[in-house]
XYZ file of C-alpha atoms in Angstrom:
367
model
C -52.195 -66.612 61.795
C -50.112 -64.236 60.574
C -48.620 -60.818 62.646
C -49.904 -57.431 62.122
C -48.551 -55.499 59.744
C -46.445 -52.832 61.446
C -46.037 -50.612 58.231
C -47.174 -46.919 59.128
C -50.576 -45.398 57.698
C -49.731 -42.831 55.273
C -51.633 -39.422 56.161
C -54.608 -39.156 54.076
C -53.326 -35.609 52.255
C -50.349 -37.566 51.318
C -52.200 -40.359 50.159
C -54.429 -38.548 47.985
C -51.566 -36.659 46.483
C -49.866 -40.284 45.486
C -53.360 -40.710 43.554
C -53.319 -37.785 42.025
C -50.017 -37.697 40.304
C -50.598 -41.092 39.397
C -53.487 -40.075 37.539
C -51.839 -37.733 36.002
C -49.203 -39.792 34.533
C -51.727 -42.434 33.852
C -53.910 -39.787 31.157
C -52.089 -39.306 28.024
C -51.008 -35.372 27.423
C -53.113 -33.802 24.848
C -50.823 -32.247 21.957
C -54.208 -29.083 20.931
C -53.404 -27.961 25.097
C -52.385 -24.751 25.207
C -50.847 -23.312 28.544
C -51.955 -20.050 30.396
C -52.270 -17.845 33.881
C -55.446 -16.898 34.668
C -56.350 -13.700 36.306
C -59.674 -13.138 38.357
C -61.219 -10.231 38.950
C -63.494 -9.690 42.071
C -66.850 -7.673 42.178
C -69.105 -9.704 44.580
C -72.173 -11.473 43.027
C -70.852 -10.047 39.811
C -68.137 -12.713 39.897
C -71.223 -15.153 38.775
C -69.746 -13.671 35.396
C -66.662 -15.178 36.243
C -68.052 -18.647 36.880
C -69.477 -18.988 33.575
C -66.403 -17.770 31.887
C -64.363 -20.835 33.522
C -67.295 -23.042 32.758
C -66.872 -22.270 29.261
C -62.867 -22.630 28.692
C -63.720 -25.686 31.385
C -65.688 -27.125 28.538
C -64.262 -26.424 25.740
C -60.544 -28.432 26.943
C -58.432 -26.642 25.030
C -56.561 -24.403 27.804
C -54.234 -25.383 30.570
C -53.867 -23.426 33.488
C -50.922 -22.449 35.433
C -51.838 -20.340 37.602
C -54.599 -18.225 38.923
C -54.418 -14.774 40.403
C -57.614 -13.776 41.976
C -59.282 -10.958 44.222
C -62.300 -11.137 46.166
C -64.868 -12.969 44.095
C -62.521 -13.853 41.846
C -60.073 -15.841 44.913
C -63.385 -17.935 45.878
C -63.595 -18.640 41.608
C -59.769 -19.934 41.930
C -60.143 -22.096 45.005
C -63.107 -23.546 43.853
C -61.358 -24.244 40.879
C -58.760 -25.863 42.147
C -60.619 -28.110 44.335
C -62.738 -29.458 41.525
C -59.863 -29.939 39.637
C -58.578 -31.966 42.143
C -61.788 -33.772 42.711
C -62.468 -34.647 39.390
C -60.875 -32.762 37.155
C -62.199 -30.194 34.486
C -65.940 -31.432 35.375
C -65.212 -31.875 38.990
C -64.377 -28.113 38.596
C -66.696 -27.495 36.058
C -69.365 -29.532 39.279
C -67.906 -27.544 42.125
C -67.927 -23.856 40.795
C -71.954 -24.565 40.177
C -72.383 -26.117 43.904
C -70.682 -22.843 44.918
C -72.526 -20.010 43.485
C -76.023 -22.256 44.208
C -74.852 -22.809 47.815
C -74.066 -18.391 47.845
C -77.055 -18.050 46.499
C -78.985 -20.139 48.780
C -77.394 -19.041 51.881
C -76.687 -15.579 50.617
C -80.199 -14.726 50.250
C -79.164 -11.253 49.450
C -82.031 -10.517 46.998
C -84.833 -11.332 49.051
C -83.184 -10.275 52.339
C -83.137 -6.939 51.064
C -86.332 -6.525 49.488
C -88.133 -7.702 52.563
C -86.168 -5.085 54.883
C -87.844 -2.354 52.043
C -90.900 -4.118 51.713
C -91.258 -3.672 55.750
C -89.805 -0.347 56.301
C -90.317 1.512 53.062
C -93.361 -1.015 51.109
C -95.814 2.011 51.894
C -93.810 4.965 49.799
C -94.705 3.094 47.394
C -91.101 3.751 45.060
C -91.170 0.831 42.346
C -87.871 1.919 41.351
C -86.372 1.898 44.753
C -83.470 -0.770 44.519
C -83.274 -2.759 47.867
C -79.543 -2.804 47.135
C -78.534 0.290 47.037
C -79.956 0.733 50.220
C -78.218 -2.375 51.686
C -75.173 -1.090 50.635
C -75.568 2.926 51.570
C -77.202 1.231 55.350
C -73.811 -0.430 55.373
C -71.531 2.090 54.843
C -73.191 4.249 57.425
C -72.290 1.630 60.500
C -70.001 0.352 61.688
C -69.373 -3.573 60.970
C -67.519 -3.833 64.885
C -70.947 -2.257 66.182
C -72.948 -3.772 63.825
C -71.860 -7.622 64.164
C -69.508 -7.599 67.188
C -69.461 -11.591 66.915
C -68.352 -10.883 63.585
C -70.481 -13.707 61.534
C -70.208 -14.099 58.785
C -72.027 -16.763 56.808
C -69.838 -16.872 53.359
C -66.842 -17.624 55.526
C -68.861 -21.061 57.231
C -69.774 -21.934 53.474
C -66.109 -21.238 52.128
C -64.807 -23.327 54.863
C -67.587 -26.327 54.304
C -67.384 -26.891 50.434
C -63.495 -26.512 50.047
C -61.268 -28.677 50.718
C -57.938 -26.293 51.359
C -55.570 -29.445 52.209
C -56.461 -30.426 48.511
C -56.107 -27.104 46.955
C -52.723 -26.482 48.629
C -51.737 -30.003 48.050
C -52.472 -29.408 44.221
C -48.723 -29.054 42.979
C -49.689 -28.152 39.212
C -51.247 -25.197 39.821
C -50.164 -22.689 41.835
C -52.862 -19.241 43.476
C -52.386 -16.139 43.978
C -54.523 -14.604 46.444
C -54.406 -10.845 47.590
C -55.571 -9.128 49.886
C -54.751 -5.526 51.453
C -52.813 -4.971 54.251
C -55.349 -2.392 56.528
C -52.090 -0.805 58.284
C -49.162 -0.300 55.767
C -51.824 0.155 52.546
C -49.625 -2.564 50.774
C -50.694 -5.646 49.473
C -50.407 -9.505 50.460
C -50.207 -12.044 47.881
C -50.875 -15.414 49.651
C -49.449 -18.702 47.410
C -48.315 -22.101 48.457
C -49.148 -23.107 51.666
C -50.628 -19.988 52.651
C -53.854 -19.910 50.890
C -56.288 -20.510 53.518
C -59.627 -20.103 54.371
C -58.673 -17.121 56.301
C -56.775 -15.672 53.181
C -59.433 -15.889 50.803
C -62.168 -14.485 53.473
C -59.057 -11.565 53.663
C -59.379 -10.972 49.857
C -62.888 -10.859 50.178
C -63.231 -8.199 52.939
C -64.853 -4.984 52.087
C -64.025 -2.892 55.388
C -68.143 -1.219 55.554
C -69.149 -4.989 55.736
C -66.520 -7.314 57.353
C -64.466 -6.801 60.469
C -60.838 -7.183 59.044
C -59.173 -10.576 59.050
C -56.684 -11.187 60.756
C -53.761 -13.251 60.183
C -49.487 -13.758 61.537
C -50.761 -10.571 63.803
C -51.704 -8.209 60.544
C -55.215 -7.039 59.509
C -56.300 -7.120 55.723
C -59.207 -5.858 54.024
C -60.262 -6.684 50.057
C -57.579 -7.325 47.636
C -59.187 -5.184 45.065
C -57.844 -1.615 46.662
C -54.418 -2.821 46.081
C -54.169 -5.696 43.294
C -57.404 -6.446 41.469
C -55.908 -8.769 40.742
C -52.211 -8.814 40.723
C -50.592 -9.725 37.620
C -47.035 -9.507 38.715
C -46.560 -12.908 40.518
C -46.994 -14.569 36.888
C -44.097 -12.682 35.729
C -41.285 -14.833 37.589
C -43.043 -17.605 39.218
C -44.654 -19.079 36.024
C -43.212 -19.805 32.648
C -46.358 -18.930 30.280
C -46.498 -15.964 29.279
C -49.927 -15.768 28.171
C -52.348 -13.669 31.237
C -56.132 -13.959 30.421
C -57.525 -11.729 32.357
C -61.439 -11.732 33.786
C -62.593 -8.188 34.306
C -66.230 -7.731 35.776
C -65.430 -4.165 36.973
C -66.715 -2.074 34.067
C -63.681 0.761 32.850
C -66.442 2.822 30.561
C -69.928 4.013 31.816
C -70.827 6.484 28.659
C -73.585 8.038 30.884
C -72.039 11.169 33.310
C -72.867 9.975 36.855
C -74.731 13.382 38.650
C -76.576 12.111 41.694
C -74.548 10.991 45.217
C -75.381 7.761 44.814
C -74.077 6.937 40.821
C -71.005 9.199 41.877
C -69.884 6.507 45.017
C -70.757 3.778 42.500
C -68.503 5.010 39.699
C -66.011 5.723 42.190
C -65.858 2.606 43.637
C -65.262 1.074 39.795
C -62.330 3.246 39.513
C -61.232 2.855 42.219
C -61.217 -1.222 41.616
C -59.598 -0.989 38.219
C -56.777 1.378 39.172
C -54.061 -1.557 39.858
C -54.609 -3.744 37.297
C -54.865 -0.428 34.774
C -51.321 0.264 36.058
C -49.991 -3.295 35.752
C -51.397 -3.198 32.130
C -49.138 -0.071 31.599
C -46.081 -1.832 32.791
C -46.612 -4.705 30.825
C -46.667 -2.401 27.996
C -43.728 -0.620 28.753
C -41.593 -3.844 29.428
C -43.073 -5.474 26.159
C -41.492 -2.023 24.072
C -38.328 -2.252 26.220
C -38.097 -5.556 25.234
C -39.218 -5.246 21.639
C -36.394 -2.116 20.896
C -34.181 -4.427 22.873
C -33.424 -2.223 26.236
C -34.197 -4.452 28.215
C -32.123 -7.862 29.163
C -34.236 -10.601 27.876
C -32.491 -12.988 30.689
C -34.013 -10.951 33.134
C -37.385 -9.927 31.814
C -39.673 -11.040 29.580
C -42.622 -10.403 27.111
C -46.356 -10.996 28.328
C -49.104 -11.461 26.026
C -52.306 -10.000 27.396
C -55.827 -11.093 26.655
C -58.730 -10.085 28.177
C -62.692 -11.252 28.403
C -64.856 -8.186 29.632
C -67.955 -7.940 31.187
C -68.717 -4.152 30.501
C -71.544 -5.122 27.855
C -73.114 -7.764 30.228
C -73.165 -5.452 33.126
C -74.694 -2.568 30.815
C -78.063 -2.164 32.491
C -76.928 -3.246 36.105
C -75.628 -0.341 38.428
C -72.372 -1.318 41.014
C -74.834 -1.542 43.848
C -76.211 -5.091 42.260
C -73.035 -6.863 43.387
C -74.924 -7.329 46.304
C -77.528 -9.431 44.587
C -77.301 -12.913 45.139
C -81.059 -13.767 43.781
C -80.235 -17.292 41.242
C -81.925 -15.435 38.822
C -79.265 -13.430 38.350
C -76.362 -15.819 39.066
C -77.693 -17.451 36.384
C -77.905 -14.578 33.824
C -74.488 -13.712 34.395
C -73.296 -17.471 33.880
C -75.013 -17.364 30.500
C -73.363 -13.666 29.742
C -69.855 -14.867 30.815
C -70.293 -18.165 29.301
C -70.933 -16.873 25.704
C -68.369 -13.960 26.308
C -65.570 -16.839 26.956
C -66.756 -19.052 23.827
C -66.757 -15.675 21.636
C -63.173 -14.961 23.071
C -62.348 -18.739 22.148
C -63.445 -18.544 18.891
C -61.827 -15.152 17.506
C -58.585 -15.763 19.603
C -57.851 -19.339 20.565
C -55.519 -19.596 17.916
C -53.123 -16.305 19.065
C -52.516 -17.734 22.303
C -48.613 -18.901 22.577
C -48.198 -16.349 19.514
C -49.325 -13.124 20.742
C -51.744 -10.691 22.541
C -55.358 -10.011 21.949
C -55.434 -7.118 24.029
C -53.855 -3.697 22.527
C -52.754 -2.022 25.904
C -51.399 1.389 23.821
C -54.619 1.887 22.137
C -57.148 0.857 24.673
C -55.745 1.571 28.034
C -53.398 4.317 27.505
């Protein structure tokens, strides 16, 4: 009979890794991939927009992806990502990012939650155009969420921490995250990467401070990533060597109509407010790209970016801020379909100018 092997069991993260880069090796590389950074936007339920945008470029295997900057919605989009791509790559992700927003949705139960509370309290005003959101949200901001939920529970958090996997995503060596948040003392922000994307870091990049106690993390407090870098662009800039940024924005820049009662003035606020730092990252990247291009600059220490963006202005038309807090499948689903034929439109007119140059004309759009 022979002895007992002695040789010592590999940990399991390890061992997963080993399988992973084998597999890697073991698929040939595809000469049509084209390599770029993703950055997510975050908006709440509007970052269903989001999901079908990667579902589409998921799909369509043409695009390699860095790295991923996201905020908010758009952190739980990367993670998820990440995980499915470990998992089983583009339609593990493609599986995963569908489990997620069905699992929010299910658990959220933000549409019908609502319209029961006005059902019950308000049913017999009989106001058809009353929007059970926009009360959630102006209830909210009224209270206090240390007096409101001192046990601070929070259901997204148990979900986030049951369908990802964070020793995979941090284990994932070929793409690298971004996630900010916003420190609540110093106003600056936090961009976890590497080891330090956690479940607590993306619940910090997802904390709007009317809803969520802060999080709390190495002794600081942070609140939402989107007051400080929604998202931030500037960790592609020398921690990745594409230089193509598609960006995912689901926070509309343009409402034509003038907002004129209390409650469309907070909402429009709140948009600006959103898009403020990644306007003024779009400005620097247009400033360094003219340095560069009447040579001012030195190209050894900075470089060009190509921008490119997929918008969600036109699918978010009809639908006021306040229906971020809508997590009804319903719509989940109609902004999967609006994101998903915004990302094969933006494939189709622009797949080609990636790796040649930007789709996005900063000067005469932004400035």
């Amino acid at each position: 009979m022979s002895e007992p092997s002695h040789r010592p069991v590999e940990p399991r993260g390890r061992l997963r890794a080993i399988a992973d880069r084998v597999r890697r090796r073991i698929l040939p590389p595809r000469s049509n991939l084209k390599t770029i950074n993703l950055a997510l936007q975050g908006g709440g339920a509007h970052g269903a927009f989001t999901w079908g945008v990667l579902d589409a470029l998921l799909a369509d295997e043409r695009l390699d992806f860095e790295a991923i900057s996201g905020t908010s919605a758009g952190a739980m989009n990367a993670v998820v990502l990440a995980d499915g791509l470990m998992r089983g790559g583009a339609e593990g992700a493609r599986h995963r990012l569908g489990a997620f927003w069905r699992r929010v949705s299910r658990e959220g139960r933000g549409a019908s939650a609502a319209a029961e509370i006005v059902q019950n309290l308000m049913g017999f005003w009989h106001l058809p155009t009353f929007s059970p959101f926009v009360f959630a949200e102006e209830w909210a901001t009224l209270t206090s969420p240390y007096g409101r939920n001192p046990l601070n529970i929070n259901p997204l958090r148990d979900l986030v921490e049951r369908l990802i996997d964070f020793e995979r995503v941090r284990d994932n060596n070929g793409l690298r995250l971004f996630i900010s948040a916003t420190n609540v003392r110093t106003g600056k922000i936090r961009v976890f990467t590497g080891k330090e994307v956690t479940a607590d870091a993306v619940m910090a990049s997802a904390c709007l401070p009317y809803v969520f106690q802060a999080v709390e993390i190495d002794g600081e407090a942070y609140w939402d990533g989107g007051y400080s870098g929604n998202p931030a662009l500037f960790p592609f800039f020398e921690q990745t060597q594409s230089e193509d940024i598609l960006v995912v924005q689901v926070n509309p820049l343009r409402r034509d109509s003038l907002p004129r009662t209390a409650r469309e003035i907070m909402e429009r606020t709140s948009e600006i407010t959103f898009n403020a730092s990644l306007l003024r990252e779009f400005r620097a990247i247009d400033f360094v790209n003219r340095m560069m291009d009447e040579h001012r600059l030195d190209p050894r220490r900075y470089r060009r970016n190509r921008l490119h963006r997929i918008d969600a202005t036109k699918a978010l038309a009809n639908y006021t801020a306040s229906s971020r807090l809508d997590t009804s499948w319903h719509f989940f689903r109609e902004l999967h379909e609006a994101g998903r034929q915004a990302a094969q439109a933006w494939l189709a007119a622009n797949f080609d100018a990636v790796g040649e140059r930007a789709t996005v004309d900063l000067r005469g759009e932004f400035m």
